[in-house]
Short mmCIF file of C-alpha atoms and ligand atoms in Angstrom, two decimals:
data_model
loop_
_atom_site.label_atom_id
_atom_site.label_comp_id
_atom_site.label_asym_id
_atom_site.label_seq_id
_atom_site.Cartn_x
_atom_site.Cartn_y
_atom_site.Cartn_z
CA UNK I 1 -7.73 -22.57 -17.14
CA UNK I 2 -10.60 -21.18 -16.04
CA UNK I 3 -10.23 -18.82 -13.42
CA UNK I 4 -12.96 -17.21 -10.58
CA UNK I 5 -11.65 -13.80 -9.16
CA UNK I 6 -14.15 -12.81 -5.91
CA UNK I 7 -13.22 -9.06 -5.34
CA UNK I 8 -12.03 -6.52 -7.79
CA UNK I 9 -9.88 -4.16 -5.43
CA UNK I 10 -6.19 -3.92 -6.12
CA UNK I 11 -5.06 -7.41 -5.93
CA UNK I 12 -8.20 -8.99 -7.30
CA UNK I 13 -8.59 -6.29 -10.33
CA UNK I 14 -4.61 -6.70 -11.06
CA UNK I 15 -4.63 -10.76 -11.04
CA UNK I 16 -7.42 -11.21 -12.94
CA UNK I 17 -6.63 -8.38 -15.58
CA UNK I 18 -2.77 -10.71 -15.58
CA UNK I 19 -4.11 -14.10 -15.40
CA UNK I 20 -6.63 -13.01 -18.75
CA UNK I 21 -3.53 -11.81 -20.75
CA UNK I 22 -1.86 -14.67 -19.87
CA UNK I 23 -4.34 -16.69 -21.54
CA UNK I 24 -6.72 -17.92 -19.02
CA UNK I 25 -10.53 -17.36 -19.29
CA UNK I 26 -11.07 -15.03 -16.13
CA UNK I 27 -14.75 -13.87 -14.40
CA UNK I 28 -14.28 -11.51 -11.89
CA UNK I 29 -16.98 -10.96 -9.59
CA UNK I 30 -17.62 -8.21 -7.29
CA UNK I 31 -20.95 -7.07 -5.27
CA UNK I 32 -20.69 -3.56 -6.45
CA UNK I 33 -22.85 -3.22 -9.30
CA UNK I 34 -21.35 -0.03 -10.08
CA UNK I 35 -17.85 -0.98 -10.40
CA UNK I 36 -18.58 -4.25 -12.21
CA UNK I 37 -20.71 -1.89 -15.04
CA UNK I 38 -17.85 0.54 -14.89
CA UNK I 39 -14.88 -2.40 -15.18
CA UNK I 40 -16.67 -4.14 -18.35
CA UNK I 41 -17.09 -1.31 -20.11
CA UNK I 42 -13.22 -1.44 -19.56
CA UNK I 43 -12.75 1.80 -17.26
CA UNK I 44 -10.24 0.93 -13.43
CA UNK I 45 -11.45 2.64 -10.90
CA UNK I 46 -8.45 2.43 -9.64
CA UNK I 47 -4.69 4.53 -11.08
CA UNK I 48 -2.52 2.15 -12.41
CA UNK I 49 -0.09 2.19 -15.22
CA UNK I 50 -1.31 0.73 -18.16
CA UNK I 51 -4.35 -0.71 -16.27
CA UNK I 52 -6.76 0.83 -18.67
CA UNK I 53 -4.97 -0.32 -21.77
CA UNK I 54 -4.41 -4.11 -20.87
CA UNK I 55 -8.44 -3.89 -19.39
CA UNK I 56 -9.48 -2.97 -22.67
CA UNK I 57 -7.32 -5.23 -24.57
CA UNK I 58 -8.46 -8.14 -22.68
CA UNK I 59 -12.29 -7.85 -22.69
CA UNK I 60 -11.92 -6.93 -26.47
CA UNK I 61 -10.37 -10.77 -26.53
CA UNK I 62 -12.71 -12.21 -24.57
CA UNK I 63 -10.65 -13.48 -21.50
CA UNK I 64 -11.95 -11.24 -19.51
CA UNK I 65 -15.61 -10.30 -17.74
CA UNK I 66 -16.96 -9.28 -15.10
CA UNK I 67 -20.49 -10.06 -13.19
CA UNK I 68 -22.04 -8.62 -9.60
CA UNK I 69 -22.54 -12.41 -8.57
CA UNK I 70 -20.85 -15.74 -8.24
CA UNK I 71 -22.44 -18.01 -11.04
CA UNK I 72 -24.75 -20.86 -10.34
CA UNK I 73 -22.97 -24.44 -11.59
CA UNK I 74 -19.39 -22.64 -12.06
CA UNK I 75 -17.44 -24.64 -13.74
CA UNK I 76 -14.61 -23.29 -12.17
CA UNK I 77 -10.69 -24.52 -11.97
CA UNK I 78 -9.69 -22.27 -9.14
CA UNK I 79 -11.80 -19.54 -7.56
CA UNK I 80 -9.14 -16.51 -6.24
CA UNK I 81 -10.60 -14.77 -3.17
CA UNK I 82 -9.57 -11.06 -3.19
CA UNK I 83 -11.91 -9.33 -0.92
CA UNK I 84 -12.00 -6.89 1.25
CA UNK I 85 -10.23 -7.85 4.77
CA UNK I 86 -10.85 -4.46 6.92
CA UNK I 87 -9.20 -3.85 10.04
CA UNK I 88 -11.66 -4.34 13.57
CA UNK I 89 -11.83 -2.74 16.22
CA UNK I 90 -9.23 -4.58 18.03
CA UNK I 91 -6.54 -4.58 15.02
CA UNK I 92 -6.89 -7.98 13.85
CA UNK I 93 -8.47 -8.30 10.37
CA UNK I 94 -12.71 -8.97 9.76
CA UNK I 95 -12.70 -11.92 7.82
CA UNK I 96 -16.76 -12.11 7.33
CA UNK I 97 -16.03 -11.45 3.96
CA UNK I 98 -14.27 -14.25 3.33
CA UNK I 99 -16.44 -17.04 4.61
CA UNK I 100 -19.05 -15.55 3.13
CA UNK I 101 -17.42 -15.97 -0.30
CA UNK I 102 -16.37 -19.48 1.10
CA UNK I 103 -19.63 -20.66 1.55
CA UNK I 104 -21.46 -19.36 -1.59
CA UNK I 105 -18.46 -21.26 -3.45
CA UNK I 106 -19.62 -24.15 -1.58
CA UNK I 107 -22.92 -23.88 -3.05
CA UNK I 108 -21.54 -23.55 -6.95
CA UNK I 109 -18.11 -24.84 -7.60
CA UNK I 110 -17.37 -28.03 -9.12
CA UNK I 111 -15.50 -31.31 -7.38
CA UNK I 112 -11.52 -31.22 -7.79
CA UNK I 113 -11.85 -27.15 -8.11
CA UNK I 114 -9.52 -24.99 -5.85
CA UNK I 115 -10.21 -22.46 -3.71
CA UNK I 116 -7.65 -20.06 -2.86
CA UNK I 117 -6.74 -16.94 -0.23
CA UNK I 118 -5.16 -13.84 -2.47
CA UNK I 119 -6.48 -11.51 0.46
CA UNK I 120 -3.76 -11.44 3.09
CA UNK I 121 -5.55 -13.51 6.33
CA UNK I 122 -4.31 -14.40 9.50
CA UNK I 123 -2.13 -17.87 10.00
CA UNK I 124 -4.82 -20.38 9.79
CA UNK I 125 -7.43 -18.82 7.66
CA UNK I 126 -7.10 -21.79 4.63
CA UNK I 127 -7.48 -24.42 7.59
CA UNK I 128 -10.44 -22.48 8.47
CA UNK I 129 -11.79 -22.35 5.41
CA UNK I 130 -10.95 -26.25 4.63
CA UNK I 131 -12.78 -26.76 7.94
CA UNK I 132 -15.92 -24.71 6.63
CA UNK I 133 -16.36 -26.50 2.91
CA UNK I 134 -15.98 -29.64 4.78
CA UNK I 135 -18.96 -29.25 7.26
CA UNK I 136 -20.72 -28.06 4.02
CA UNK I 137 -19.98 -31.37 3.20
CA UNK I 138 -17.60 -30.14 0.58
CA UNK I 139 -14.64 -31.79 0.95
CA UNK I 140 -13.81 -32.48 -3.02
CA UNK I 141 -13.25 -28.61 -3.21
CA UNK I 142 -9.47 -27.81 -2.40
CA UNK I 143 -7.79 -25.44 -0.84
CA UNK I 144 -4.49 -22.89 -0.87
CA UNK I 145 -3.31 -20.01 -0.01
CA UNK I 146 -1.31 -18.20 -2.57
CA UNK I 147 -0.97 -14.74 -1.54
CA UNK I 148 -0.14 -11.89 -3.81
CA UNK I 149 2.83 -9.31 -3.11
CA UNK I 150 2.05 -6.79 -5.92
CA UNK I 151 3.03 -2.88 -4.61
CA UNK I 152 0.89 -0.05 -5.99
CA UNK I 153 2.14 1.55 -8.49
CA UNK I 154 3.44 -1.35 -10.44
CA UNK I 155 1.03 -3.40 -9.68
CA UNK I 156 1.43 -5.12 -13.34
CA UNK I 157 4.65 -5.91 -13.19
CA UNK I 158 4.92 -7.07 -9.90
CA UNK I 159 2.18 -9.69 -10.81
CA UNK I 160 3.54 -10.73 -14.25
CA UNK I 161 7.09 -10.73 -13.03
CA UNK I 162 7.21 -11.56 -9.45
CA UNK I 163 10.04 -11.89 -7.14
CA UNK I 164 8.37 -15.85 -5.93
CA UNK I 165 5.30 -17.49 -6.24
CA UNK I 166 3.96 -19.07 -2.95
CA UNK I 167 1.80 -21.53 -3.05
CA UNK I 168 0.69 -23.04 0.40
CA UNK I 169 -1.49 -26.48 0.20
CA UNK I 170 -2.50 -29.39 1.82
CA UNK I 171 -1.37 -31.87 -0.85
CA UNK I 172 0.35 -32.26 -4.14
CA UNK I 173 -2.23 -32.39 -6.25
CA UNK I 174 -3.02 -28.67 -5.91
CA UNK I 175 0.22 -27.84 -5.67
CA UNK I 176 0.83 -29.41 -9.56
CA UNK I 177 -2.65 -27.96 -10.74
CA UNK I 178 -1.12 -23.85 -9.38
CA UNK I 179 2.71 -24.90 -10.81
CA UNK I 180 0.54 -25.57 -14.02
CA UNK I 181 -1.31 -22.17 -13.94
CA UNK I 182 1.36 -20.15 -13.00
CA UNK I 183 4.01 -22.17 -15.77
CA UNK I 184 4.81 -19.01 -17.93
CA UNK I 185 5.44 -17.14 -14.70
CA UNK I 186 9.05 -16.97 -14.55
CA UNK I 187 9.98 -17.02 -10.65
CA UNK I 188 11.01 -19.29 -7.93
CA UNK I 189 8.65 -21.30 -6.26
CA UNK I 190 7.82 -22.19 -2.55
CA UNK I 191 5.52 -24.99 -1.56
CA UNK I 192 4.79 -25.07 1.21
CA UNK I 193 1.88 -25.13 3.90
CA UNK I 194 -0.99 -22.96 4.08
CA UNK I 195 0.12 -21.81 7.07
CA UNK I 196 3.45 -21.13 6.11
CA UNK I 197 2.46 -19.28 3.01
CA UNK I 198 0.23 -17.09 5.09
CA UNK I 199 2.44 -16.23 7.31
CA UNK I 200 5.33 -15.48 4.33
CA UNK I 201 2.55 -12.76 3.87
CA UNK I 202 2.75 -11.00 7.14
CA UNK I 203 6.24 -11.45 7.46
CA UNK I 204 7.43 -10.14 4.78
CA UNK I 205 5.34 -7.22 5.10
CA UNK I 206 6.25 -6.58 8.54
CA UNK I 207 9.80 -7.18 7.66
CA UNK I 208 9.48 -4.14 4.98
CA UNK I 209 7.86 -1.83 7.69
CA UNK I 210 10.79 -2.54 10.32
CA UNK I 211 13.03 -2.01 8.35
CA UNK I 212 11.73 1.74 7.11
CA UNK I 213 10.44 2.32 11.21
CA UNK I 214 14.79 1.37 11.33
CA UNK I 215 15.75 3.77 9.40
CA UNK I 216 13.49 6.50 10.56
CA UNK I 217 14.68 6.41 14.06
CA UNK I 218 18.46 6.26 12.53
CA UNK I 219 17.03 9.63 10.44
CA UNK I 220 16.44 10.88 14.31
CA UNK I 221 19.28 10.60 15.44
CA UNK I 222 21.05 11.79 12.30
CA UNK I 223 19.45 15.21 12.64
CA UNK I 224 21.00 15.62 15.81
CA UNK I 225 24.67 14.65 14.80
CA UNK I 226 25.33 16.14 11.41
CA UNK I 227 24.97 12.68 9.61
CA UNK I 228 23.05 12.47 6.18
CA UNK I 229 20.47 9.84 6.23
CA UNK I 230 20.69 9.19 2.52
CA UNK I 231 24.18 8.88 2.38
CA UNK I 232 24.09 6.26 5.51
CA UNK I 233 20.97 4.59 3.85
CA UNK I 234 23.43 4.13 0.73
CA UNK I 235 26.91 3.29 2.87
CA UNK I 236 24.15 0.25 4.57
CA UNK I 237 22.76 -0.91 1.43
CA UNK I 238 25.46 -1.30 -0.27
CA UNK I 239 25.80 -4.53 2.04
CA UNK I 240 24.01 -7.29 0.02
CA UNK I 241 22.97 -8.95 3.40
CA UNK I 242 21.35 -5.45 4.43
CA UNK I 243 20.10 -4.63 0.37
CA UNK I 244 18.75 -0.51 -0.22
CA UNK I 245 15.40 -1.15 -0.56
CA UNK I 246 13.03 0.20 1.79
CA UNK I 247 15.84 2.64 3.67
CA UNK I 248 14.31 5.43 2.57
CA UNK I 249 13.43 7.63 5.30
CA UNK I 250 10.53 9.95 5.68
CA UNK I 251 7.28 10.56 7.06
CA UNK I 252 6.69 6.61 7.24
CA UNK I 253 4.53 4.21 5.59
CA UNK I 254 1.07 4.35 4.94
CA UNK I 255 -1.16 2.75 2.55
CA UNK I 256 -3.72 -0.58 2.58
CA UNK I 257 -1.24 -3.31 3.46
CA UNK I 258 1.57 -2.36 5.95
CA UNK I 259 -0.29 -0.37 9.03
CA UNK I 260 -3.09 -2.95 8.60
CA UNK I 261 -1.03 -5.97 8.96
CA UNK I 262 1.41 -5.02 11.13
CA UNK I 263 -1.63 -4.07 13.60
CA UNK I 264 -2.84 -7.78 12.28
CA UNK I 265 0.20 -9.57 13.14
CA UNK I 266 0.86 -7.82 16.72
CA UNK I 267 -3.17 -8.57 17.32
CA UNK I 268 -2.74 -12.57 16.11
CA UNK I 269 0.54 -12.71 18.58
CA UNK I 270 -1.06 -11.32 21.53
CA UNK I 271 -4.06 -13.75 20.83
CA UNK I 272 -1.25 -16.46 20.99
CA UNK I 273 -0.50 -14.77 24.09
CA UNK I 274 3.17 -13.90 22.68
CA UNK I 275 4.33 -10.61 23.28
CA UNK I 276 5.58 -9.12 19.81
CA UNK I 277 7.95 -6.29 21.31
CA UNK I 278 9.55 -5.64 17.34
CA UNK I 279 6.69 -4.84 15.93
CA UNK I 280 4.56 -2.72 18.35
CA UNK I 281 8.01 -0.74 18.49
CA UNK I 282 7.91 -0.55 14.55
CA UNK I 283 4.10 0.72 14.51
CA UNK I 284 4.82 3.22 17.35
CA UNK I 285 8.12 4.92 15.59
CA UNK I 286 5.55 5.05 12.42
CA UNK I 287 3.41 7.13 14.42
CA UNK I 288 5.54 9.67 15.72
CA UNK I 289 7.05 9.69 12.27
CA UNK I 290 4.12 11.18 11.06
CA UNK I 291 4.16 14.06 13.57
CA UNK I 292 7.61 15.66 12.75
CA UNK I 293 6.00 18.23 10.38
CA UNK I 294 3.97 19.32 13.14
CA UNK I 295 6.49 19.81 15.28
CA UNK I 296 8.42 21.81 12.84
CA UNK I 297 5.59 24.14 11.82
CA UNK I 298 4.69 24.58 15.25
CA UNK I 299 8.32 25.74 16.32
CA UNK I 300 8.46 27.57 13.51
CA UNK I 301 5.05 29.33 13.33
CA UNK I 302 4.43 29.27 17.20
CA UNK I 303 0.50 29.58 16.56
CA UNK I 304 -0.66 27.65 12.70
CA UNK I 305 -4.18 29.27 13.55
CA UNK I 306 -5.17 31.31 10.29
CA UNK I 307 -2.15 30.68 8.67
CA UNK I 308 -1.66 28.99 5.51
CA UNK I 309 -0.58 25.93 4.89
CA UNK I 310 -0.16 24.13 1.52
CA UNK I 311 0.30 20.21 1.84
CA UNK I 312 2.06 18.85 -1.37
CA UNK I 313 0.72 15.03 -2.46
CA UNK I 314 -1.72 13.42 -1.01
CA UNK I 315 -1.64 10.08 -2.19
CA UNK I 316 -0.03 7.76 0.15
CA UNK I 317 2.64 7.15 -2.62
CA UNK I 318 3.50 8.72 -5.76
CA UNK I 319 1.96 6.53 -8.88
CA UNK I 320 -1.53 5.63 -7.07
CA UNK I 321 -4.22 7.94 -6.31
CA UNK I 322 -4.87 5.70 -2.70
CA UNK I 323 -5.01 7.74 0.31
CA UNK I 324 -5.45 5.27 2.21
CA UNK I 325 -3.48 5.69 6.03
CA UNK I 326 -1.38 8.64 4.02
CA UNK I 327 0.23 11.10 6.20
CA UNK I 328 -1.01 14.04 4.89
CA UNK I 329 -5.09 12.85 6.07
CA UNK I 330 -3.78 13.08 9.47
CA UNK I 331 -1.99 16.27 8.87
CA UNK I 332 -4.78 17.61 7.39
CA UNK I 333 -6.78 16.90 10.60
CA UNK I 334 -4.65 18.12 13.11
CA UNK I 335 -3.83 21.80 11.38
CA UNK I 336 -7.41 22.60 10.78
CA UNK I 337 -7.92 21.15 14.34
CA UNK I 338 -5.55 24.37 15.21
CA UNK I 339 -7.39 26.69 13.05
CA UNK I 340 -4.35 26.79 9.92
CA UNK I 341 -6.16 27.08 6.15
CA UNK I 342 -5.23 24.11 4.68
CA UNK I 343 -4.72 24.05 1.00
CA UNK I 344 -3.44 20.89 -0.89
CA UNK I 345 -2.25 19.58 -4.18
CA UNK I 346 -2.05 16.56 -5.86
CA UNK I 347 -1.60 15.87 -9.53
CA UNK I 348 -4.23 12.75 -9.59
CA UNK I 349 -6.39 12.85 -6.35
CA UNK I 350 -8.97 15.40 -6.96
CA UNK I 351 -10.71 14.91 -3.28
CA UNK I 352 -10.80 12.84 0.02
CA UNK I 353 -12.56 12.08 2.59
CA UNK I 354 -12.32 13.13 6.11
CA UNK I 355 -12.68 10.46 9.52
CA UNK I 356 -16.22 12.92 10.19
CA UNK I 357 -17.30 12.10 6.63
CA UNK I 358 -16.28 15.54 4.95
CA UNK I 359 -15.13 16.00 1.46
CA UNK I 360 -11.91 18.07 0.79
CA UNK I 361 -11.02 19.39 -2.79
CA UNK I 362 -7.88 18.80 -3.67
CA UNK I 363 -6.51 21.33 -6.42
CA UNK I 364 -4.59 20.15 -9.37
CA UNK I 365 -2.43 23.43 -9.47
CA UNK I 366 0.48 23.17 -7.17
CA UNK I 367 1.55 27.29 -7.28
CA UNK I 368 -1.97 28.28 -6.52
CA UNK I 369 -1.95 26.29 -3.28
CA UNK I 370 1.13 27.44 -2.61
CA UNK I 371 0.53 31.22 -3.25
CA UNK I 372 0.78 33.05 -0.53
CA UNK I 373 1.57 29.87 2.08
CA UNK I 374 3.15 30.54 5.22
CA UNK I 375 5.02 26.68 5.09
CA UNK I 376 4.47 23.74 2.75
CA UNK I 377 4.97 20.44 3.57
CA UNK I 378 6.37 17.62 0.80
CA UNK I 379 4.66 15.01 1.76
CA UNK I 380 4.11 12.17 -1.18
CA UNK I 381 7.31 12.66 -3.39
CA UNK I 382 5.47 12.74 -6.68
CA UNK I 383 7.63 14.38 -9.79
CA UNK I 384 5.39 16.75 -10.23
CA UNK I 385 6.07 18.33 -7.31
CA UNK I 386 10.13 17.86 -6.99
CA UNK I 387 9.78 19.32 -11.25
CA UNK I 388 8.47 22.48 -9.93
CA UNK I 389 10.10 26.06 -10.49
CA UNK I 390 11.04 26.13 -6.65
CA UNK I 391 12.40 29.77 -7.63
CA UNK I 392 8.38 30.90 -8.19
CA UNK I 393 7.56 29.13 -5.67
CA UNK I 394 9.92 31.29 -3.27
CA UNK I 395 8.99 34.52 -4.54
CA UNK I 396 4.66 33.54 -4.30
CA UNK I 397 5.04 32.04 -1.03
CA UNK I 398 4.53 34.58 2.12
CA UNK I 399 7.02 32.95 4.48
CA UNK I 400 9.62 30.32 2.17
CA UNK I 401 9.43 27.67 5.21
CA UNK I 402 9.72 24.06 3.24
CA UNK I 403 9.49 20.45 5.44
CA UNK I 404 10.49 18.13 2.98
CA UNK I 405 8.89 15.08 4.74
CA UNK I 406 10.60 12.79 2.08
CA UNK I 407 14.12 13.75 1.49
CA UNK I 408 12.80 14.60 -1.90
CA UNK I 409 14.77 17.55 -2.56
CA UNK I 410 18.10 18.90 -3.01
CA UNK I 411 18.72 20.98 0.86
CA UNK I 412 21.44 22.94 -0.41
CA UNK I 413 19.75 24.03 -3.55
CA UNK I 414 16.37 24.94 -1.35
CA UNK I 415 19.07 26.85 1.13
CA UNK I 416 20.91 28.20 -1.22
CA UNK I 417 17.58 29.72 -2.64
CA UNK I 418 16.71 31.57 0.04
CA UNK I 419 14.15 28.56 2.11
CA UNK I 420 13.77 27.90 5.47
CA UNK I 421 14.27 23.62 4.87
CA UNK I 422 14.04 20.84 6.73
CA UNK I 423 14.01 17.12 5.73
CA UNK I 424 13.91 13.85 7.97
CA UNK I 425 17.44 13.52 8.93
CA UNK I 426 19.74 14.88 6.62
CA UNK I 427 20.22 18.27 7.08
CA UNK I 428 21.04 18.84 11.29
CA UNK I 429 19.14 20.84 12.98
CA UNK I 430 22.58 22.15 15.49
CA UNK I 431 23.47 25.15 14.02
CA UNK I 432 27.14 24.79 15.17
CA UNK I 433 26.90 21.17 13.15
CA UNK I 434 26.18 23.13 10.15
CA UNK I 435 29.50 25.22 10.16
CA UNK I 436 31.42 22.23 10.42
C1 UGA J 1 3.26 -3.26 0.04
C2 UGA J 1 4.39 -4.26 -0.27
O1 UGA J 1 5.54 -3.57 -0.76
C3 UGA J 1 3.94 -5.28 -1.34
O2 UGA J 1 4.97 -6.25 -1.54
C4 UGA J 1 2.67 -5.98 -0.82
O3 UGA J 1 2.18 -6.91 -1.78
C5 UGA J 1 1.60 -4.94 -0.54
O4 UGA J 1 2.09 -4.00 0.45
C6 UGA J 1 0.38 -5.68 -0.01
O5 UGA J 1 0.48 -6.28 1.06
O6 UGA J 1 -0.62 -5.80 -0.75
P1 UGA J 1 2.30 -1.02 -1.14
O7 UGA J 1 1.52 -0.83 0.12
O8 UGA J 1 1.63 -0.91 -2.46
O9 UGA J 1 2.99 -2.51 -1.14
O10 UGA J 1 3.44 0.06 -1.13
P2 UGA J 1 5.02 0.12 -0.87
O11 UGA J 1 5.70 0.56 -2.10
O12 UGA J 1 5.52 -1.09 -0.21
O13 UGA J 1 5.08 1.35 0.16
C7 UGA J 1 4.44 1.28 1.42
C8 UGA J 1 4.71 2.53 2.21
O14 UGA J 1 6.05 2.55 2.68
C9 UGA J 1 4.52 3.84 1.47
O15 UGA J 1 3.84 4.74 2.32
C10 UGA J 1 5.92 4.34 1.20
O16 UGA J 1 6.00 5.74 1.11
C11 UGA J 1 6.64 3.81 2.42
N1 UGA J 1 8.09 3.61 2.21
C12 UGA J 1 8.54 2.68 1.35
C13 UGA J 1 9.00 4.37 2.95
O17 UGA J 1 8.62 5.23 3.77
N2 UGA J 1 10.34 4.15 2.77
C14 UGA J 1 10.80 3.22 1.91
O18 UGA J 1 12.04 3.07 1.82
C15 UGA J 1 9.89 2.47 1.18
#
């Protein structure tokens, strides 16, 4: 088939890259002129396994190109729209974006062609957009949502191996013409409404975040009694109705998708005018998640002003340089706030970028940022960092005080070495606990 991707972030980069080397003739389109000249000469902008190779290897065949502009007369099967759906002001998603895709697909794409949501949009965004192609009197042009639930990090296999394929329409027809483009995808199916399928989206997503806000709190309340989170994570998953993914606890989630649409789906309840207690409650715990390595450097420290502090991964999860909503940006923020020198490491993000539009180095050499620290915190569990010779690292550090926001380590090991450690609810913090 032929296939139109609008937006080449992560899910638009990663389907279209799939759907080419699964045969299909793919365009993908983006505004930025840059990224387009950067993508066909077949360099991601983005880290992902084996992106590179499979870019390369699919240009070189000629399923894949890219252009900075929808074509004119596109004889298009099914246009994929995979832009950018940022957060406003109020928490609910800016869908501009999208309709303005919607409409310049109005303008170009052949009768019988699809046009479908990758993005994750609110319930009621392919209704929307059905409504919009049909006042542009555009009502041979069809419409799904078929939304994407590819993780970072293995973004490739999530996409040519994925747990279901969702595809929400408003009649069989385009439900047969996705079944056909998706055949030598081997995974259930659900067809279903749009509706439906865009709320699968949120749900599931939202689902994901409770459950690691859940085990958080039960990390809480661990450090208090003795208990080992890991070990109750395990005991719990071991349940098939409960499962052990997403039970590990830590510093909480960050990243593109899960703060964005939980805010999303709280926002598109409380425009409903339903009260989603759950999921405020899960967004909250995710915040005061993130401030447990304050509080320990602070009790520890007393004052963090001119001490040094060396913050250990700053990608929001190990295998993608995004920084997106990661911990360690806010971290960053609030010890420089308190005067602390802030040194951090990363083995593939070389620099971010502040809230007040400042650029901070990162360095790629973990023992120099943590020469002469006065506390590190772990906070994206990248190998790198749980491979390192944590007996150099005791003798270059000034003061051997280790939070280990992500359970990443071994505590008796760190103890045993001489640290001052802490994790997120698995070693207790009552000393008479300890002895027991
Ligand atoms: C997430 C979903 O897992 C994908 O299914 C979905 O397609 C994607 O969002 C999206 O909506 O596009 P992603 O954000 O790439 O994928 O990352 P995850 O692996 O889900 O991790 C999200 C965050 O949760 C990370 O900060 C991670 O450190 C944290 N996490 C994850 C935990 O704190 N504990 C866990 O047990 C698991």
């Amino acid at each position: 088939m032929k296939i139109l991707v609008i937006g080449t972030g992560y899910v638009g980069l990663v389907t279209g890259v799939c759907y080419a080397q699964k045969g299909h003739q793919v365009l993908c389109v983006d505004a930025d002129l840059a990224k387009v000249t950067q993508l066909a000469a077949g360099h991601s902008p983005i880290y992902e396994s084996g992106l590179d190779v499979m870019l390369d290897a699919q240009i070189r065949r000629g399923t894949l190109t890219f252009a900075n502009a929808i074509p004119q007369n596109a004889d298009y099967d099914i246009a994929m729209i995979a832009v950018g759906t940022p957060a406003r002001a109020d928490g609910g998603p800016d869908l501009r974006n999208v309709f303005r895709v919607v409409e310049e697909l109005a303008m170009t794409l052949r009768p019988g062609a699809i046009v479908a949501t990758k993005s994750t949009v609110p319930v009621g965004t392919a209704l929307k957009i059905k409504r919009c192609l049909e006042s542009l009197r555009r009502r041979d042009i069809r419409v799904a949502s078929v939304p994407e639930f590819l993780r970072e990090g293995s973004a490739i296999n999530d996409t040519l191996f994925p747990s279901r394929l969702i595809f929400g329409v408003f009649d069989d027809a385009t439900a047969q013409q996705l079944q056909q483009l998706h055949e030598r995808v081997p995974a259930p199916v659900v067809i279903c409404s749009p509706a439906t399928a865009e709320m699968i989206k949120y749900a599931s997503n939202a689902y994901l975040a409770t459950k690691i806000s859940f085990i958080n709190e039960i990390a809480n309340i661990c450090a208090k009694t003795g208990a080992d989170v890991v070990e109750v994570a395990r005991g719990m998953g071991l349940d098939a109705r409960i499962g052990d993914a997403f039970l590990r606890a830590g510093l909480g989630y960050g990243g593109s998708c899960f703060p964005k649409d939980t805010h999303a789906l709280v926002s598109l309840a409380g425009e409903l005018d339903y009260d989603f207690k759950l999921l405020k409650a899960v967004v909250e715990v995710n915040q005061r998640q993130r401030r447990l390595p304050m509080e320990w450097l602070d009790s520890h420290l007393g004052d963090c002003g001119g001490r040094k502090i060396a913050l250990l991964g700053v990608a929001f999860k190990p295998a993608t340089n995004d920084v997106r909503e990661s911990p360690t940006l806010e971290l960053y923020q609030a010890l420089t706030l308190r005067g602390a020198r802030v040194e951090l490491y990363d083995p593939v993000v070389s620099s971010f970028v502040t809230s007040s539009r400042a650029s901070v180095p990162v360095d790629r050499d973990a023992y120099a940022v943590l020469d002469g620290a006065d506390a590190a915190v772990l906070v994206t569990e990248w190998p790198q960092i749980l491979e390192l010779n944590w007996t150099r690292v005791h003798a270059i550090m000034h003061r051997p005080l280790v939070f280990d926001g992500r359970n990443a380590l071994h505590p008796t090991t760190m103890m045993d070495m001489g640290f001052v450690y802490a994790d997120v609810g698995r070693t207790t913090l009552l000393p008479e606990l300890i002895a027991l």
